[in-house]
Amino acid sequence: MRISVIGLGYLGAVHAAALAASGHEVVGVDVDPEKVDALALGKAPFYEPGFDDLLAEARRSGRLQVGTDVAEVAGSAVHFVCVGTPQSADSPAADLRFVDTAVDSLLPYLAPGDVVVGKSTVPVGTAARLADVVTAAAPGAVLAWNPEFLREGHAVDDTLHPDRIVYGLPAGETGERAAVVLDAVYAAPLAEGVPRIVADYPTAELVKVAANSFLATKISFINAMAELCEVAGGDVTQLADAIGHDVRIGRRFLNAGLGFGGGCLPKDIRAFTARADELGAGEAVAFLGEVDRINNRRRERMVELTAEVLGGSVAGRRVAVLGAAFKPESDDVRDSPALDVAARLDQAGADVVVTDPQAVPTARVRAPQLTYTEDVEEALAGADVVLVLTEWRQFRELDPVRVGELVAGRTVLDGRLALDRAGWEAAGWRYRALGRA
Ligand code: UDX
């Protein structure tokens, strides 16, 4: 099948390469020539484990073409819209400019029977609005909404072997035809037995934001328990282990620490709240405001804790920040808790040096005021305090004895509850963590 993919970010690029690898003829289009040039050379424009290999395979097969000219989509039977829906600059709502532009740009090339498939995370109601746009301009074409649940750092595996596939479709024969086309697109994962759920547009749109809201709530729940542990003298990791044994609760996504960041969870819960308000159902998701506040308090608390261990003020003190990415195995620094804490400490007058195995280049662009090094020993040299803010394996496996020889003061703050406390203490370190007495 010939398929087009509009938007070649984390979602679109991996989706396009995965479709090509599974045998489809794919044309990927993005407005950013740098991204397109990199992909054309078989180079991933971002760090994503396994993506280089998938991309190389797709390019070698000759089935993945990329370009900046949307006219290339002509002749494709299916058109995936994979552009971003960031938070608006002046409100918590999603900015739909890129989705609207992408759909508009496709209209001149649509033929009867074509399926336009939205994958971007959008406020409920968007698909119905865009379906009218598509059918008015291209009678016989149909819009489907097919949310994507991939995690950065696991994007390749999540794309090739998703937990579930959701189709949001119009009722009746038009929807049934679109389902047949989507089944052909996803023949490979469906053959593996991946569950397929066919729903109407609003349900499909809500599935995505409901899933991310649930995950964000789970993280903020455990971080709220961490706040209690700090004042009551408990240990949140043991608490998470203990409640996680209850299969109704489950241990996954109960890792306390600096909380969630990235390009999805924070902006999705805010956009969901904004949309629910518009629909007159704001009360139903008012708790998401609390989820967001708990999450932000973790960052504030980390800054406070740093001042506390330095005797009341961070001004002029050397702080080694290990981690800039919002999570390990990613170079994404969008709304990164680690980078946010580093910036707040810098603002408070600390002498901050940030290191990360992959995210130094992206962090430099987002927070150019900070000092960076790719060399972890250089970051640690002379530090009065060490903050571990992204749980990269490279940081979890640091030798506390060796690190102790590099720093000026042996105090470590474990922002992700990822270090072996006993090992660090045995090497003469003062260990402090969020959620541990
Ligand atoms: C998320 C959803 O998981 C994914 O399904 C959706 O498609 C996009 O949004 P992603 O943003 O890539 O994916 O990362 P995720 O693994 O969900 O982590 C999000 C944030 O939560 C990270 O900052 C991570 O450090 C934090 N987190 C995660 C915790 O603080 N504790 C946990 O237990 C898990």
Coordinates of C-alpha atoms and ligand atoms in Angstrom, one line a residue:
M1 CA 0.0 0.0 0.0
R2 CA 1.2 3.6 -0.7
I3 CA 1.1 5.6 2.4
S4 CA 2.1 9.2 3.3
V5 CA 3.1 10.5 6.7
I6 CA 3.0 14.2 7.4
G7 CA 5.3 15.3 10.3
L8 CA 8.5 13.4 10.9
G9 CA 9.1 13.9 14.7
Y10 CA 9.5 11.2 17.3
L11 CA 6.1 9.9 16.3
G12 CA 6.0 10.3 12.5
A13 CA 9.5 9.4 11.7
V14 CA 9.3 6.1 13.6
H15 CA 5.8 5.4 12.2
A16 CA 7.0 6.0 8.6
A17 CA 10.0 3.8 9.0
A18 CA 8.0 1.0 10.7
L19 CA 5.4 1.1 7.9
A20 CA 8.2 0.9 5.3
A21 CA 9.9 -2.0 7.1
S22 CA 6.6 -3.9 7.2
G23 CA 6.3 -3.7 3.4
H24 CA 4.4 -0.5 2.6
E25 CA 5.6 2.2 0.2
V26 CA 5.9 5.3 2.4
V27 CA 6.5 8.9 1.6
G28 CA 7.3 11.1 4.7
V29 CA 6.9 14.9 4.5
D30 CA 8.1 17.5 7.0
V31 CA 8.6 21.3 6.7
D32 CA 12.0 21.1 8.5
P33 CA 14.6 20.6 5.7
E34 CA 17.3 19.6 8.3
K35 CA 15.2 16.8 9.6
V36 CA 14.4 15.6 6.1
D37 CA 18.1 15.8 5.0
A38 CA 19.1 13.7 8.1
L39 CA 16.4 11.1 7.4
A40 CA 17.3 10.9 3.7
L41 CA 20.9 10.1 4.7
G42 CA 19.6 7.4 7.0
K43 CA 20.5 9.4 10.1
A44 CA 18.0 9.8 13.0
P45 CA 17.4 13.5 13.8
F46 CA 16.9 12.6 17.5
Y47 CA 18.2 9.9 19.9
E48 CA 15.9 6.9 20.0
P49 CA 17.3 3.5 20.7
G50 CA 16.9 1.1 17.7
F51 CA 15.6 3.8 15.4
D52 CA 18.9 4.0 13.4
D53 CA 18.6 0.3 12.5
L54 CA 14.9 0.6 11.6
L55 CA 15.6 3.7 9.5
A56 CA 18.5 2.0 7.7
E57 CA 16.4 -1.0 6.9
A58 CA 13.6 1.2 5.6
R59 CA 15.9 3.3 3.4
R60 CA 17.8 0.2 2.1
S61 CA 14.5 -1.4 1.0
G62 CA 13.8 1.7 -1.2
R63 CA 10.3 1.9 0.3
L64 CA 10.8 5.0 2.4
Q65 CA 11.1 8.4 0.6
V66 CA 11.2 11.7 2.5
G67 CA 10.9 15.3 1.4
T68 CA 9.6 18.7 2.2
D69 CA 7.1 19.0 -0.7
V70 CA 3.6 17.9 0.3
A71 CA 2.7 17.3 -3.3
E72 CA 4.7 14.0 -2.9
V73 CA 1.7 12.6 -1.1
A74 CA -0.4 12.4 -4.3
G75 CA -1.2 8.9 -5.1
S76 CA -1.1 7.6 -1.5
A77 CA -4.2 5.9 -0.4
V78 CA -3.6 6.6 3.3
H79 CA -2.3 9.8 4.8
F80 CA -1.2 9.9 8.4
V81 CA -1.1 13.2 10.2
C82 CA 1.7 13.0 12.9
V83 CA 2.4 16.7 13.6
G84 CA 2.8 18.1 17.1
T85 CA 0.1 19.7 19.3
P86 CA 2.1 21.7 21.8
Q87 CA 0.7 23.8 24.5
S88 CA -0.4 27.2 23.3
A89 CA 2.0 30.1 24.2
D90 CA -0.7 32.0 26.1
S91 CA -3.0 29.3 27.6
P92 CA -3.1 25.7 28.8
A93 CA -5.0 24.6 25.7
A94 CA -3.4 22.7 22.8
D95 CA -2.2 24.7 19.8
L96 CA -3.8 23.0 16.8
R97 CA -2.1 25.1 14.2
F98 CA 0.1 22.4 12.9
V99 CA -2.7 19.8 12.6
D100 CA -5.0 22.2 10.8
T101 CA -2.2 23.2 8.4
A102 CA -1.3 19.6 7.8
V103 CA -4.8 18.6 6.9
D104 CA -5.3 21.7 4.7
S105 CA -2.1 21.0 2.9
L106 CA -3.3 17.4 2.0
L107 CA -6.7 18.5 0.6
P108 CA -5.6 19.2 -3.0
Y109 CA -4.1 15.7 -3.3
L110 CA -6.9 13.6 -1.9
A111 CA -8.8 11.2 -4.1
P112 CA -12.1 9.4 -3.5
G113 CA -11.5 6.5 -1.2
D114 CA -8.4 8.0 0.5
V115 CA -8.2 7.8 4.2
V116 CA -6.7 10.6 6.2
V117 CA -5.6 9.3 9.6
G118 CA -5.0 11.6 12.5
K119 CA -2.5 10.4 15.0
S120 CA -1.7 13.6 16.8
T121 CA -3.1 14.1 20.3
V122 CA -6.0 16.5 20.0
P123 CA -8.8 17.9 22.1
V124 CA -12.0 15.9 21.8
G125 CA -14.2 17.3 19.0
T126 CA -11.2 18.0 16.7
A127 CA -11.8 14.9 14.5
A128 CA -15.4 15.7 13.8
R129 CA -14.5 19.2 12.8
L130 CA -11.7 18.0 10.5
A131 CA -13.9 15.3 9.0
D132 CA -16.1 18.1 7.7
V133 CA -13.1 19.9 6.3
V134 CA -11.9 16.7 4.5
T135 CA -15.3 15.6 3.1
A136 CA -16.2 19.2 1.9
A137 CA -12.9 19.5 0.0
A138 CA -12.6 15.9 -1.2
P139 CA -15.9 14.1 -1.5
G140 CA -15.4 10.3 -1.0
A141 CA -12.3 10.7 1.2
V142 CA -12.7 9.8 4.9
L143 CA -11.1 10.8 8.1
A144 CA -10.1 8.3 10.8
W145 CA -8.6 9.0 14.3
N146 CA -6.0 6.6 15.3
P147 CA -4.2 7.6 18.5
E148 CA -0.6 6.7 19.2
F149 CA 0.7 5.5 22.6
L150 CA 4.4 5.2 22.0
R151 CA 6.8 6.1 24.7
E152 CA 10.0 7.9 23.8
G153 CA 13.0 5.6 24.5
H154 CA 10.8 2.7 23.4
A155 CA 9.3 4.2 20.3
V156 CA 10.5 1.5 17.9
D157 CA 9.2 -1.4 19.9
D158 CA 6.0 0.4 20.8
T159 CA 5.3 1.2 17.2
L160 CA 6.1 -2.3 15.9
H161 CA 4.3 -4.1 18.7
P162 CA 1.7 -1.8 20.2
D163 CA -0.4 -2.7 23.3
R164 CA -3.6 -1.9 21.3
I165 CA -4.7 -0.3 18.1
V166 CA -7.7 2.2 18.3
Y167 CA -9.6 3.4 15.3
G168 CA -12.0 6.3 15.7
L169 CA -14.3 6.1 12.7
P170 CA -17.5 7.6 11.3
A171 CA -20.6 5.3 11.6
G172 CA -21.9 3.2 8.7
E173 CA -20.4 2.0 5.4
T174 CA -17.8 4.9 5.2
G175 CA -16.3 3.9 8.5
E176 CA -16.4 0.2 7.6
R177 CA -14.4 0.9 4.4
A178 CA -11.9 2.9 6.4
A179 CA -11.5 0.0 8.9
V180 CA -10.7 -2.4 6.1
V181 CA -8.0 0.0 4.8
L182 CA -6.5 0.5 8.3
D183 CA -6.5 -3.3 8.8
A184 CA -4.3 -3.6 5.7
V185 CA -2.0 -0.9 7.1
Y186 CA -1.7 -2.7 10.4
A187 CA -1.7 -6.2 9.0
A188 CA 1.6 -7.0 10.7
P189 CA 0.7 -6.1 14.3
L190 CA -2.8 -7.4 13.9
A191 CA -1.4 -10.8 12.8
E192 CA 0.4 -10.9 16.1
G193 CA -2.9 -10.6 17.9
V194 CA -2.7 -7.0 19.0
P195 CA -6.2 -6.0 20.3
R196 CA -8.1 -3.6 17.9
I197 CA -10.8 -1.4 19.2
V198 CA -13.1 0.4 16.8
A199 CA -14.9 3.4 18.3
D200 CA -16.4 6.7 17.3
Y201 CA -14.3 9.9 17.0
P202 CA -14.8 11.3 20.5
T203 CA -14.0 8.0 22.2
A204 CA -10.8 7.5 20.2
E205 CA -9.7 11.1 21.0
L206 CA -10.5 10.6 24.7
V207 CA -8.8 7.3 24.9
K208 CA -5.4 9.0 24.4
V209 CA -5.9 11.8 26.9
A210 CA -7.5 9.5 29.4
A211 CA -4.5 7.1 29.2
N212 CA -2.0 10.0 29.7
S213 CA -4.1 11.5 32.5
F214 CA -4.2 8.2 34.3
L215 CA -0.4 7.8 34.0
A216 CA 0.2 11.3 35.2
T217 CA -2.2 10.8 38.1
K218 CA -0.4 7.5 39.0
I219 CA 3.0 9.4 39.2
S220 CA 1.6 12.3 41.1
F221 CA -0.2 9.9 43.5
I222 CA 3.1 8.3 44.5
N223 CA 4.8 11.7 44.6
A224 CA 2.1 12.9 47.0
M225 CA 2.9 9.8 49.1
A226 CA 6.6 10.8 48.9
E227 CA 5.7 14.2 50.4
L228 CA 4.0 12.3 53.3
C229 CA 7.0 10.0 53.7
E230 CA 9.3 13.0 53.9
V231 CA 7.4 14.6 56.8
A232 CA 6.4 11.4 58.6
G233 CA 9.8 9.6 58.2
G234 CA 8.8 6.9 55.7
D235 CA 10.3 5.4 52.6
V236 CA 8.3 5.9 49.4
T237 CA 10.1 3.2 47.4
Q238 CA 9.2 0.5 50.0
L239 CA 5.7 1.9 50.1
A240 CA 5.5 1.7 46.2
D241 CA 6.8 -1.9 46.3
A242 CA 4.3 -2.9 48.9
I243 CA 1.2 -1.4 47.3
G244 CA 2.5 -2.4 43.8
H245 CA 2.2 -6.1 44.8
D246 CA -1.6 -5.6 44.7
V247 CA -2.3 -6.5 41.0
R248 CA -5.2 -4.0 41.0
I249 CA -2.6 -1.2 41.7
G250 CA 0.5 -2.6 39.9
R251 CA 4.1 -1.4 40.5
R252 CA 4.7 0.2 37.1
F253 CA 4.6 4.0 36.9
L254 CA 4.9 4.2 40.7
N255 CA 8.4 5.5 40.7
A256 CA 8.5 8.5 42.9
G257 CA 11.0 11.3 42.4
L258 CA 11.2 14.5 40.3
G259 CA 7.9 13.7 38.5
F260 CA 6.8 13.7 34.9
G261 CA 7.9 15.9 32.1
G262 CA 8.4 15.6 28.3
G263 CA 6.4 16.5 25.3
C264 CA 3.2 14.6 26.3
L265 CA 2.0 14.2 29.8
P266 CA 2.3 17.8 31.1
K267 CA 0.7 19.4 28.1
D268 CA -1.9 16.7 27.6
I269 CA -3.3 17.0 31.1
R270 CA -3.5 20.8 30.7
A271 CA -5.1 20.7 27.3
F272 CA -7.6 18.1 28.6
T273 CA -8.5 20.4 31.5
A274 CA -8.9 23.3 29.1
R275 CA -11.1 21.3 26.7
A276 CA -13.3 19.9 29.6
D277 CA -13.8 23.5 30.8
E278 CA -15.0 24.5 27.3
L279 CA -17.4 21.6 27.3
G280 CA -18.8 22.6 30.7
A281 CA -17.3 19.5 32.4
G282 CA -14.3 21.2 34.0
E283 CA -15.2 19.7 37.4
A284 CA -14.8 16.1 36.1
V285 CA -11.1 16.7 35.6
A286 CA -10.4 19.4 38.2
F287 CA -8.2 16.8 39.9
L288 CA -5.7 17.1 37.0
G289 CA -4.8 20.6 38.3
E290 CA -3.8 19.0 41.6
V291 CA -1.8 16.3 39.6
D292 CA 0.1 19.1 37.9
R293 CA 0.7 21.0 41.1
I294 CA 2.0 18.0 42.9
N295 CA 4.3 17.4 40.0
N296 CA 5.6 21.0 40.0
R297 CA 6.1 20.9 43.8
R298 CA 8.7 18.1 43.3
R299 CA 10.9 20.4 41.3
E300 CA 10.6 23.1 43.9
R301 CA 11.3 20.6 46.7
M302 CA 14.5 19.5 44.9
V303 CA 15.7 23.1 44.8
E304 CA 14.9 23.6 48.5
L305 CA 16.6 20.4 49.4
T306 CA 19.7 21.5 47.5
A307 CA 19.8 24.7 49.5
E308 CA 19.1 22.8 52.7
V309 CA 22.1 20.5 52.3
L310 CA 24.3 23.4 51.4
G311 CA 23.5 25.2 54.6
G312 CA 20.7 27.4 53.5
S313 CA 21.8 28.9 50.2
V314 CA 23.0 27.7 46.8
A315 CA 24.5 31.0 45.8
G316 CA 28.1 30.6 44.5
R317 CA 28.1 26.9 45.3
R318 CA 29.1 24.3 42.7
V319 CA 26.3 22.0 41.8
A320 CA 26.8 19.0 39.5
V321 CA 23.5 18.1 37.7
L322 CA 23.5 14.6 36.2
G323 CA 20.7 14.5 33.7
A324 CA 19.1 16.9 31.3
A325 CA 16.7 14.7 29.4
F326 CA 13.1 14.3 30.7
K327 CA 13.8 10.5 31.0
P328 CA 16.6 8.1 30.3
E329 CA 17.2 6.8 26.7
S330 CA 16.0 10.1 25.2
D331 CA 17.5 13.4 24.2
D332 CA 14.2 15.2 24.6
V333 CA 14.3 18.1 27.1
R334 CA 10.8 19.4 26.5
D335 CA 9.5 20.3 30.0
S336 CA 12.3 18.2 31.5
P337 CA 12.2 18.2 35.3
A338 CA 16.0 17.8 35.4
L339 CA 16.6 20.8 33.2
D340 CA 14.0 22.9 35.0
V341 CA 15.7 22.2 38.4
A342 CA 19.1 23.1 36.9
A343 CA 17.7 26.3 35.5
R344 CA 16.1 27.2 38.9
L345 CA 19.4 26.6 40.7
D346 CA 21.3 28.7 38.2
Q347 CA 18.7 31.4 38.7
A348 CA 19.3 31.2 42.5
G349 CA 23.0 31.9 41.9
A350 CA 24.4 28.4 42.0
D351 CA 27.4 27.5 39.8
V352 CA 25.6 24.7 37.9
V353 CA 27.3 22.2 35.5
V354 CA 24.9 19.9 33.6
T355 CA 25.9 16.6 32.0
D356 CA 23.8 14.1 30.1
P357 CA 24.8 11.1 27.9
Q358 CA 22.6 12.3 25.0
A359 CA 20.8 15.5 25.8
V360 CA 23.5 18.1 26.0
P361 CA 23.0 19.4 22.5
T362 CA 19.2 19.7 22.9
A363 CA 19.6 21.2 26.4
R364 CA 22.0 23.8 25.1
V365 CA 19.4 25.1 22.7
R366 CA 16.6 25.2 25.3
A367 CA 18.6 26.5 28.3
P368 CA 21.6 28.3 26.8
Q369 CA 22.4 30.1 30.0
L370 CA 23.6 26.9 31.7
T371 CA 27.1 25.4 31.6
Y372 CA 27.3 21.9 30.0
T373 CA 29.8 19.2 29.6
E374 CA 29.5 15.8 27.9
D375 CA 32.1 14.5 30.4
V376 CA 30.6 13.3 33.6
E377 CA 33.9 13.5 35.5
E378 CA 34.3 17.1 34.4
A379 CA 30.8 17.8 35.7
L380 CA 31.6 16.2 39.1
A381 CA 35.0 17.9 39.6
G382 CA 34.9 20.2 42.6
A383 CA 31.2 19.9 43.1
D384 CA 29.8 20.8 46.5
V385 CA 26.7 18.7 45.9
V386 CA 25.8 16.1 43.2
L387 CA 22.2 15.9 41.9
V388 CA 21.1 12.8 40.0
L389 CA 18.0 14.0 38.1
T390 CA 17.6 11.6 35.2
E391 CA 18.1 7.9 35.9
W392 CA 20.4 7.0 33.1
R393 CA 22.2 3.7 33.6
Q394 CA 25.5 5.6 33.3
F395 CA 24.6 7.5 36.5
R396 CA 23.0 4.6 38.4
E397 CA 26.2 2.7 37.9
L398 CA 28.6 5.4 39.0
D399 CA 31.2 4.2 41.5
P400 CA 30.7 6.3 44.6
V401 CA 34.3 5.8 45.7
R402 CA 35.6 7.3 42.4
V403 CA 33.1 10.1 42.4
G404 CA 34.1 10.9 46.0
E405 CA 37.6 11.6 44.8
L406 CA 36.4 14.1 42.3
V407 CA 34.0 16.3 44.3
A408 CA 34.6 18.9 46.9
G409 CA 31.7 17.7 49.2
R410 CA 30.3 14.2 49.4
T411 CA 26.6 15.0 49.3
V412 CA 24.4 13.3 46.8
L413 CA 20.7 14.0 46.1
D414 CA 18.9 11.2 44.4
G415 CA 16.1 12.9 42.5
R416 CA 14.9 9.6 40.9
L417 CA 15.4 7.2 43.8
A418 CA 17.7 5.3 41.5
L419 CA 21.0 5.0 43.4
D420 CA 22.1 2.3 45.7
R421 CA 21.9 4.2 48.9
A422 CA 23.8 1.7 51.0
G423 CA 26.7 1.7 48.5
W424 CA 26.9 5.5 48.5
E425 CA 26.7 5.8 52.3
A426 CA 29.4 3.1 52.7
A427 CA 31.7 5.3 50.5
G428 CA 31.3 8.1 52.9
W429 CA 28.5 10.0 51.2
R430 CA 25.6 11.9 52.8
Y431 CA 22.6 10.6 50.8
R432 CA 19.3 12.5 50.5
A433 CA 16.3 11.7 48.3
L434 CA 12.8 12.9 47.6
G435 CA 10.5 10.7 49.5
R436 CA 13.0 9.2 51.9
A437 CA 13.5 10.4 55.4
Ligands
UDX1 C1 4.0 9.1 27.6 C2 3.1 7.9 27.6 O1 3.7 6.9 28.4 C3 2.9 7.4 26.2 O2 2.0 6.3 26.2 C4 2.3 8.5 25.3 O3 2.2 8.1 24.0 C5 3.2 9.7 25.4 O4 3.4 10.1 26.7 P1 6.6 9.5 27.3 O5 6.3 11.0 27.5 O6 7.6 9.1 26.2 O7 5.3 8.7 27.1 O8 7.3 9.0 28.6 P2 6.9 8.1 29.9 O9 7.7 6.9 29.9 O10 5.4 8.0 30.0 O11 7.4 9.1 31.1 C6 6.9 10.4 31.3 C7 7.5 11.1 32.5 O12 7.1 10.5 33.7 C8 9.0 11.0 32.5 O13 9.5 12.3 32.8 C9 9.4 10.0 33.5 O14 10.6 10.2 34.1 C10 8.2 10.2 34.5 N1 7.9 9.0 35.3 C11 7.5 7.8 34.6 C12 8.0 9.0 36.7 O15 8.3 10.0 37.2 N2 7.7 7.9 37.4 C13 7.3 6.7 36.8 O16 7.0 5.8 37.5 C14 7.2 6.7 35.4

